mmCIF file of C-alpha atoms and ligand atoms in Angstrom:
data_model
loop_
_atom_site.group_PDB
_atom_site.id
_atom_site.type_symbol
_atom_site.label_atom_id
_atom_site.label_comp_id
_atom_site.label_asym_id
_atom_site.label_seq_id
_atom_site.Cartn_x
_atom_site.Cartn_y
_atom_site.Cartn_z
ATOM 1 C CA MET Q 1 7.826 21.207 5.818
ATOM 2 C CA PHE Q 2 8.933 17.714 4.813
ATOM 3 C CA THR Q 3 10.258 15.277 7.420
ATOM 4 C CA PRO Q 4 11.017 11.649 6.554
ATOM 5 C CA ILE Q 5 9.319 10.426 9.769
ATOM 6 C CA TYR Q 6 5.614 10.897 10.488
ATOM 7 C CA GLY Q 7 3.045 9.713 13.018
ATOM 8 C CA PRO Q 8 2.819 7.566 15.003
ATOM 9 C CA VAL Q 9 -0.530 6.728 13.422
ATOM 10 C CA THR Q 10 -3.031 4.111 14.546
ATOM 11 C CA SER Q 11 -3.735 1.594 11.830
ATOM 12 C CA TRP Q 12 -6.705 -0.807 11.941
ATOM 13 C CA ARG Q 13 -4.397 -3.333 10.347
ATOM 14 C CA TYR Q 14 -1.128 -2.977 12.265
ATOM 15 C CA GLY Q 15 -1.657 -1.092 15.538
ATOM 16 C CA THR Q 16 0.566 1.878 16.374
ATOM 17 C CA SER Q 17 2.852 2.567 13.494
ATOM 18 C CA LEU Q 18 5.678 5.039 12.962
ATOM 19 C CA GLY Q 19 5.812 6.063 9.314
ATOM 20 C CA ILE Q 20 8.949 6.426 7.203
ATOM 21 C CA ASP Q 21 8.812 8.345 3.945
ATOM 22 C CA LEU Q 22 11.674 7.713 1.514
ATOM 23 C CA ILE Q 23 9.968 9.653 -1.280
ATOM 24 C CA GLY Q 24 10.085 13.301 -0.175
ATOM 25 C CA ASP Q 25 7.883 16.333 -0.598
ATOM 26 C CA VAL Q 26 6.912 15.681 -4.231
ATOM 27 C CA SER Q 27 4.386 12.835 -4.378
ATOM 28 C CA THR Q 28 5.877 10.149 -6.626
ATOM 29 C CA CYS Q 29 4.292 6.895 -7.729
ATOM 30 C CA SER Q 30 3.977 4.433 -10.601
ATOM 31 C CA PHE Q 31 0.198 4.507 -10.007
ATOM 32 C CA ASP Q 32 -2.167 7.467 -9.743
ATOM 33 C CA CYS Q 33 -5.000 5.723 -7.924
ATOM 34 C CA ALA Q 34 -8.458 7.233 -8.223
ATOM 35 C CA TYR Q 35 -8.729 7.274 -4.415
ATOM 36 C CA CYS Q 36 -5.148 8.291 -3.461
ATOM 37 C CA GLN Q 37 -5.032 10.302 -0.231
ATOM 38 C CA LEU Q 38 -1.990 12.214 -1.504
ATOM 39 C CA GLY Q 39 -4.149 13.908 -4.138
ATOM 40 C CA GLU Q 40 -3.223 13.630 -7.818
ATOM 41 C CA ILE Q 41 0.307 12.184 -7.988
ATOM 42 C CA GLU Q 42 2.762 14.934 -8.957
ATOM 43 C CA ARG Q 43 5.579 12.784 -10.395
ATOM 44 C CA LYS Q 44 4.310 9.674 -12.199
ATOM 45 C CA THR Q 45 7.195 7.348 -12.900
ATOM 46 C CA GLN Q 46 8.486 3.791 -12.642
ATOM 47 C CA GLN Q 47 12.143 4.973 -12.525
ATOM 48 C CA ARG Q 48 13.899 4.227 -9.249
ATOM 49 C CA GLN Q 49 16.217 6.767 -7.653
ATOM 50 C CA ILE Q 50 17.324 8.034 -4.252
ATOM 51 C CA PHE Q 51 14.956 10.739 -3.037
ATOM 52 C CA VAL Q 52 15.747 10.913 0.705
ATOM 53 C CA PRO Q 53 19.215 9.721 1.822
ATOM 54 C CA THR Q 54 19.220 6.964 4.450
ATOM 55 C CA GLN Q 55 21.320 9.118 6.774
ATOM 56 C CA GLU Q 56 18.592 11.777 6.819
ATOM 57 C CA VAL Q 57 16.066 9.116 7.886
ATOM 58 C CA ILE Q 58 18.296 7.830 10.675
ATOM 59 C CA GLU Q 59 18.941 11.344 12.016
ATOM 60 C CA ALA Q 60 15.211 12.100 12.034
ATOM 61 C CA LEU Q 61 14.428 8.713 13.612
ATOM 62 C CA ASN Q 62 16.796 9.355 16.512
ATOM 63 C CA ALA Q 63 14.524 12.179 17.622
ATOM 64 C CA TYR Q 64 11.690 9.642 18.122
ATOM 65 C CA ALA Q 65 13.590 7.261 20.441
ATOM 66 C CA PRO Q 66 12.611 4.990 22.203
ATOM 67 C CA TRP Q 67 10.100 4.222 19.402
ATOM 68 C CA SER Q 68 7.178 3.031 21.551
ATOM 69 C CA VAL Q 69 5.232 1.674 18.587
ATOM 70 C CA ASP Q 70 4.123 -1.761 17.371
ATOM 71 C CA ILE Q 71 5.733 -1.464 13.974
ATOM 72 C CA VAL Q 72 7.732 0.858 11.704
ATOM 73 C CA THR Q 73 6.097 1.301 8.300
ATOM 74 C CA PHE Q 74 7.666 2.416 5.023
ATOM 75 C CA SER Q 75 4.927 4.190 3.095
ATOM 76 C CA GLY Q 76 4.561 7.978 2.794
ATOM 77 C CA SER Q 77 4.444 10.294 -0.201
ATOM 78 C CA GLY Q 78 4.290 7.615 -2.881
ATOM 79 C CA GLU Q 79 5.585 4.162 -3.721
ATOM 80 C CA PRO Q 80 8.455 3.119 -1.374
ATOM 81 C CA THR Q 81 10.004 0.642 -3.840
ATOM 82 C CA LEU Q 82 10.829 3.581 -6.129
ATOM 83 C CA ALA Q 83 13.488 4.535 -3.540
ATOM 84 C CA GLU Q 84 16.745 2.857 -4.542
ATOM 85 C CA ASN Q 85 17.909 2.944 -0.923
ATOM 86 C CA LEU Q 86 14.871 1.027 0.400
ATOM 87 C CA GLY Q 87 16.869 -2.108 1.320
ATOM 88 C CA GLU Q 88 19.629 -0.085 2.974
ATOM 89 C CA ALA Q 89 17.075 1.996 4.896
ATOM 90 C CA ILE Q 90 15.130 -1.068 6.113
ATOM 91 C CA ALA Q 91 18.358 -2.630 7.426
ATOM 92 C CA ALA Q 92 19.375 0.612 9.160
ATOM 93 C CA VAL Q 93 15.946 1.147 10.749
ATOM 94 C CA LYS Q 94 15.778 -2.424 12.030
ATOM 95 C CA ALA Q 95 19.273 -2.188 13.508
ATOM 96 C CA LEU Q 96 18.465 1.108 15.246
ATOM 97 C CA THR Q 97 14.930 0.488 16.537
ATOM 98 C CA GLN Q 98 14.822 -3.321 16.907
ATOM 99 C CA LYS Q 99 11.175 -3.002 15.771
ATOM 100 C CA PRO Q 100 9.440 -5.069 13.107
ATOM 101 C CA VAL Q 101 9.408 -3.340 9.727
ATOM 102 C CA LEU Q 102 6.468 -3.291 7.329
ATOM 103 C CA VAL Q 103 6.456 -1.994 3.740
ATOM 104 C CA LEU Q 104 3.234 -0.950 1.997
ATOM 105 C CA SER Q 105 3.792 -1.346 -1.734
ATOM 106 C CA ASN Q 106 1.717 -1.108 -4.887
ATOM 107 C CA ALA Q 107 3.459 -4.229 -6.265
ATOM 108 C CA THR Q 108 4.330 -2.658 -9.618
ATOM 109 C CA LEU Q 109 8.113 -3.177 -9.518
ATOM 110 C CA LEU Q 110 8.277 -6.696 -8.131
ATOM 111 C CA ASN Q 111 9.618 -8.118 -11.385
ATOM 112 C CA GLN Q 112 12.909 -6.309 -10.617
ATOM 113 C CA PRO Q 113 15.354 -8.488 -8.609
ATOM 114 C CA ASP Q 114 16.716 -5.452 -6.692
ATOM 115 C CA VAL Q 115 13.236 -4.545 -5.510
ATOM 116 C CA ARG Q 116 12.532 -8.103 -4.344
ATOM 117 C CA ALA Q 117 15.883 -8.175 -2.526
ATOM 118 C CA ALA Q 118 15.070 -4.906 -0.737
ATOM 119 C CA LEU Q 119 11.615 -6.105 0.330
ATOM 120 C CA ASN Q 120 13.065 -9.406 1.506
ATOM 121 C CA GLN Q 121 14.581 -7.529 4.432
ATOM 122 C CA ALA Q 122 11.161 -6.450 5.739
ATOM 123 C CA ASP Q 123 9.337 -8.550 8.328
ATOM 124 C CA ARG Q 124 6.025 -7.894 6.651
ATOM 125 C CA VAL Q 125 4.975 -6.643 3.225
ATOM 126 C CA SER Q 126 1.483 -5.509 2.281
ATOM 127 C CA LEU Q 127 0.884 -5.502 -1.466
ATOM 128 C CA LYS Q 128 -1.856 -3.609 -3.240
ATOM 129 C CA LEU Q 129 -4.151 -5.620 -5.503
ATOM 130 C CA ASP Q 130 -7.218 -3.520 -6.299
ATOM 131 C CA ALA Q 131 -8.062 -4.969 -9.685
ATOM 132 C CA PRO Q 132 -8.870 -8.512 -10.797
ATOM 133 C CA ASN Q 133 -8.293 -7.624 -14.449
ATOM 134 C CA ARG Q 134 -6.490 -5.270 -16.841
ATOM 135 C CA ASP Q 135 -9.468 -2.989 -17.353
ATOM 136 C CA LEU Q 136 -10.057 -2.274 -13.649
ATOM 137 C CA LEU Q 137 -6.317 -1.775 -13.121
ATOM 138 C CA ARG Q 138 -6.378 0.924 -15.772
ATOM 139 C CA ARG Q 139 -9.466 2.616 -14.300
ATOM 140 C CA ILE Q 140 -8.694 2.387 -10.566
ATOM 141 C CA ASN Q 141 -4.895 2.483 -10.347
ATOM 142 C CA ARG Q 142 -4.101 4.382 -13.563
ATOM 143 C CA PRO Q 143 -0.542 2.997 -13.961
ATOM 144 C CA VAL Q 144 2.231 4.775 -15.870
ATOM 145 C CA PRO Q 145 2.297 3.588 -19.519
ATOM 146 C CA ALA Q 146 5.445 1.451 -19.058
ATOM 147 C CA LEU Q 147 3.602 -0.910 -16.692
ATOM 148 C CA SER Q 148 1.512 -3.818 -17.899
ATOM 149 C CA TRP Q 149 -1.009 -6.079 -16.195
ATOM 150 C CA GLU Q 150 1.104 -9.096 -17.212
ATOM 151 C CA GLY Q 151 4.288 -7.557 -15.754
ATOM 152 C CA ILE Q 152 2.591 -6.812 -12.444
ATOM 153 C CA LEU Q 153 1.205 -10.355 -12.206
ATOM 154 C CA GLU Q 154 4.597 -11.845 -13.047
ATOM 155 C CA GLY Q 155 6.205 -9.724 -10.314
ATOM 156 C CA LEU Q 156 3.620 -10.780 -7.742
ATOM 157 C CA HIS Q 157 4.275 -14.450 -8.446
ATOM 158 C CA GLN Q 158 8.054 -13.996 -8.423
ATOM 159 C CA PHE Q 159 7.871 -12.185 -5.091
ATOM 160 C CA ARG Q 160 5.618 -14.841 -3.593
ATOM 161 C CA ARG Q 161 8.169 -17.521 -4.494
ATOM 162 C CA ASP Q 162 11.101 -15.593 -2.934
ATOM 163 C CA TYR Q 163 9.643 -13.979 0.164
ATOM 164 C CA SER Q 164 9.802 -15.677 3.554
ATOM 165 C CA GLY Q 165 8.211 -12.931 5.723
ATOM 166 C CA LEU Q 166 4.497 -12.200 6.249
ATOM 167 C CA LEU Q 167 2.711 -11.241 3.041
ATOM 168 C CA ASP Q 168 -0.611 -9.376 3.090
ATOM 169 C CA ILE Q 169 -2.768 -8.344 0.165
ATOM 170 C CA GLN Q 170 -4.606 -5.021 0.516
ATOM 171 C CA THR Q 171 -7.564 -4.366 -1.752
ATOM 172 C CA MET Q 172 -9.611 -1.183 -2.072
ATOM 173 C CA LEU Q 173 -13.165 -1.595 -3.346
ATOM 174 C CA LEU Q 174 -14.800 1.459 -4.923
ATOM 175 C CA SER Q 175 -17.859 -0.403 -6.159
ATOM 176 C CA PRO Q 176 -19.193 -3.958 -5.820
ATOM 177 C CA TRP Q 177 -17.584 -6.474 -8.186
ATOM 178 C CA SER Q 178 -19.406 -8.778 -10.573
ATOM 179 C CA PRO Q 179 -19.328 -12.547 -9.862
ATOM 180 C CA GLN Q 180 -16.737 -12.907 -12.681
ATOM 181 C CA GLN Q 181 -14.496 -10.242 -11.145
ATOM 182 C CA GLN Q 182 -14.830 -11.831 -7.720
ATOM 183 C CA GLN Q 183 -13.867 -15.217 -9.139
ATOM 184 C CA ALA Q 184 -10.828 -13.788 -10.973
ATOM 185 C CA TYR Q 185 -9.647 -12.122 -7.753
ATOM 186 C CA GLN Q 186 -10.247 -15.283 -5.751
ATOM 187 C CA ASP Q 187 -8.197 -17.350 -8.226
ATOM 188 C CA LEU Q 188 -5.326 -14.875 -8.073
ATOM 189 C CA ILE Q 189 -5.342 -14.776 -4.282
ATOM 190 C CA ALA Q 190 -5.450 -18.560 -4.070
ATOM 191 C CA GLN Q 191 -2.274 -18.682 -6.177
ATOM 192 C CA LEU Q 192 -0.503 -16.001 -4.123
ATOM 193 C CA HIS Q 193 -1.646 -17.515 -0.825
ATOM 194 C CA PRO Q 194 -1.014 -14.480 1.421
ATOM 195 C CA HIS Q 195 -0.984 -14.580 5.198
ATOM 196 C CA GLU Q 196 -3.953 -12.198 5.242
ATOM 197 C CA ILE Q 197 -6.284 -10.266 2.923
ATOM 198 C CA GLN Q 198 -7.306 -6.737 3.907
ATOM 199 C CA LEU Q 199 -10.400 -5.296 2.247
ATOM 200 C CA ASN Q 200 -11.014 -1.593 2.402
ATOM 201 C CA THR Q 201 -13.136 1.124 0.844
ATOM 202 C CA PRO Q 202 -12.522 4.892 0.752
ATOM 203 C CA THR Q 203 -13.660 6.528 3.993
ATOM 204 C CA ARG Q 204 -12.259 9.992 3.311
ATOM 205 C CA PRO Q 205 -12.574 12.335 0.335
ATOM 206 C CA LYS Q 206 -9.538 12.654 -1.910
ATOM 207 C CA PRO Q 207 -7.503 15.883 -1.691
ATOM 208 C CA VAL Q 208 -7.347 17.679 -5.036
ATOM 209 C CA GLY Q 209 -3.682 18.647 -4.597
ATOM 210 C CA HIS Q 210 -0.802 17.039 -2.723
ATOM 211 C CA GLN Q 211 -1.207 17.188 1.073
ATOM 212 C CA LEU Q 212 1.597 15.827 3.247
ATOM 213 C CA ASP Q 213 -0.882 14.794 5.933
ATOM 214 C CA GLY Q 214 -2.297 12.292 3.439
ATOM 215 C CA ARG Q 215 0.707 10.145 4.427
ATOM 216 C CA GLY Q 216 -0.605 9.499 7.883
ATOM 217 C CA ASN Q 217 -4.231 8.542 7.269
ATOM 218 C CA HIS Q 218 -5.101 10.272 10.549
ATOM 219 C CA HIS Q 219 -6.798 13.539 9.655
ATOM 220 C CA GLN Q 220 -10.235 13.912 11.272
ATOM 221 C CA GLY Q 221 -13.014 16.393 10.596
ATOM 222 C CA ASP Q 222 -13.020 19.200 8.035
ATOM 223 C CA ARG Q 223 -9.931 19.595 5.933
ATOM 224 C CA PRO Q 224 -8.473 22.998 5.110
ATOM 225 C CA TYR Q 225 -8.055 22.113 1.428
ATOM 226 C CA ALA Q 226 -10.188 21.160 -1.565
ATOM 227 C CA VAL Q 227 -11.306 17.535 -1.854
ATOM 228 C CA HIS Q 228 -13.134 15.201 -4.273
ATOM 229 C CA GLN Q 229 -15.817 12.890 -2.896
ATOM 230 C CA LEU Q 230 -15.147 9.236 -3.716
ATOM 231 C CA LYS Q 231 -17.303 6.227 -4.467
ATOM 232 C CA ALA Q 232 -17.298 3.603 -1.727
ATOM 233 C CA VAL Q 233 -19.034 0.306 -0.941
ATOM 234 C CA SER Q 234 -21.079 -0.390 2.189
ATOM 235 C CA ARG Q 235 -19.825 -2.322 5.176
ATOM 236 C CA GLU Q 236 -22.259 -5.122 4.195
ATOM 237 C CA VAL Q 237 -20.606 -5.481 0.778
ATOM 238 C CA LEU Q 238 -17.159 -5.734 2.371
ATOM 239 C CA GLN Q 239 -18.400 -8.213 4.964
ATOM 240 C CA GLU Q 240 -20.167 -10.398 2.413
ATOM 241 C CA PHE Q 241 -17.126 -10.528 0.141
ATOM 242 C CA ALA Q 242 -14.824 -11.199 3.107
ATOM 243 C CA GLU Q 243 -16.974 -14.111 4.272
ATOM 244 C CA HIS Q 244 -17.229 -15.508 0.763
ATOM 245 C CA LEU Q 245 -13.437 -15.410 0.320
ATOM 246 C CA GLN Q 246 -12.786 -16.953 3.677
ATOM 247 C CA ARG Q 247 -15.130 -19.846 2.903
ATOM 248 C CA ALA Q 248 -13.729 -20.332 -0.592
ATOM 249 C CA ILE Q 249 -9.973 -20.163 0.017
ATOM 250 C CA ALA Q 250 -9.554 -20.415 3.808
ATOM 251 C CA ILE Q 251 -7.273 -17.378 4.086
ATOM 252 C CA PRO Q 252 -7.977 -14.869 6.899
ATOM 253 C CA VAL Q 253 -9.765 -11.768 5.596
ATOM 254 C CA ARG Q 254 -10.071 -8.517 7.530
ATOM 255 C CA TYR Q 255 -12.069 -5.546 6.421
ATOM 256 C CA ALA Q 256 -12.021 -1.897 7.432
ATOM 257 C CA PRO Q 257 -13.935 -1.345 10.675
ATOM 258 C CA SER Q 258 -16.132 1.623 9.744
ATOM 259 C CA PRO Q 259 -16.443 2.440 6.061
ATOM 260 C CA HIS Q 260 -19.343 4.560 4.816
HETATM 261 S S1 SF4 A 1 -2.700 5.070 -3.277
HETATM 262 FE FE1 SF4 A 1 -0.574 4.417 -3.111
HETATM 263 S S2 SF4 A 1 -0.212 3.324 -5.026
HETATM 264 FE FE2 SF4 A 1 -2.030 4.556 -5.336
HETATM 265 S S3 SF4 A 1 -1.279 6.475 -6.237
HETATM 266 FE FE3 SF4 A 1 -1.408 6.778 -4.010
HETATM 267 S S4 SF4 A 1 0.640 6.297 -3.293
HETATM 268 FE FE4 SF4 A 1 0.473 5.433 -5.344
#
């Protein structure tokens, strides 16, 4: 059964995190990433709407008081910026819990002023950037047709100019990149100048269908549902790329602790 609050989960990036899901029980995203832990996205769209009313979130959150977590994270069953009440919900959660708020976003709607205004209320935003070029974007993230590489880049730059909180870039590597791809990524990151880069690689197989527990990234052992195995890179590849980036652009890079 759907609840708009999940966890707390332990994140290698952010410590103990209570999850908030403004999307609901139908997975909804403007991407359909090859590695998505929600399974194949059920509703692929870039149209914003209200899926879960803010009041429902606040009522569910009250049951978790006193919120003994490091951070409250908006993520869940799809892309949080698709929720038109994201800004309202962030403000309400901050007022109630007095905890820092993080949003994990796929960065596809950042060229919309309302989306940037909503995210501006978060203390920290982690933006997905898995592809250094149009072709990889199409193959890894599989965006809805209305989205373009140029539009996503424009949104990233607009957001960078506006945002005064902590900005992270999260990047999932499914296979090693060529020197040209690495350079293109490095150039982009240097322009965006995030607080931190987080490199990751799939460590779990992808569910075939939508599984709500994919929200929490906490399932261990055998799963009671069908999965696809995913390509991943070795820890050495992540480490080498992290060290290269850190030397080249002097921005802190963290990478997942125990990938395959
Ligand atoms: S990984 Fe995130 S951005 Fe990609 S399809 Fe799943 S919910 Fe959407």
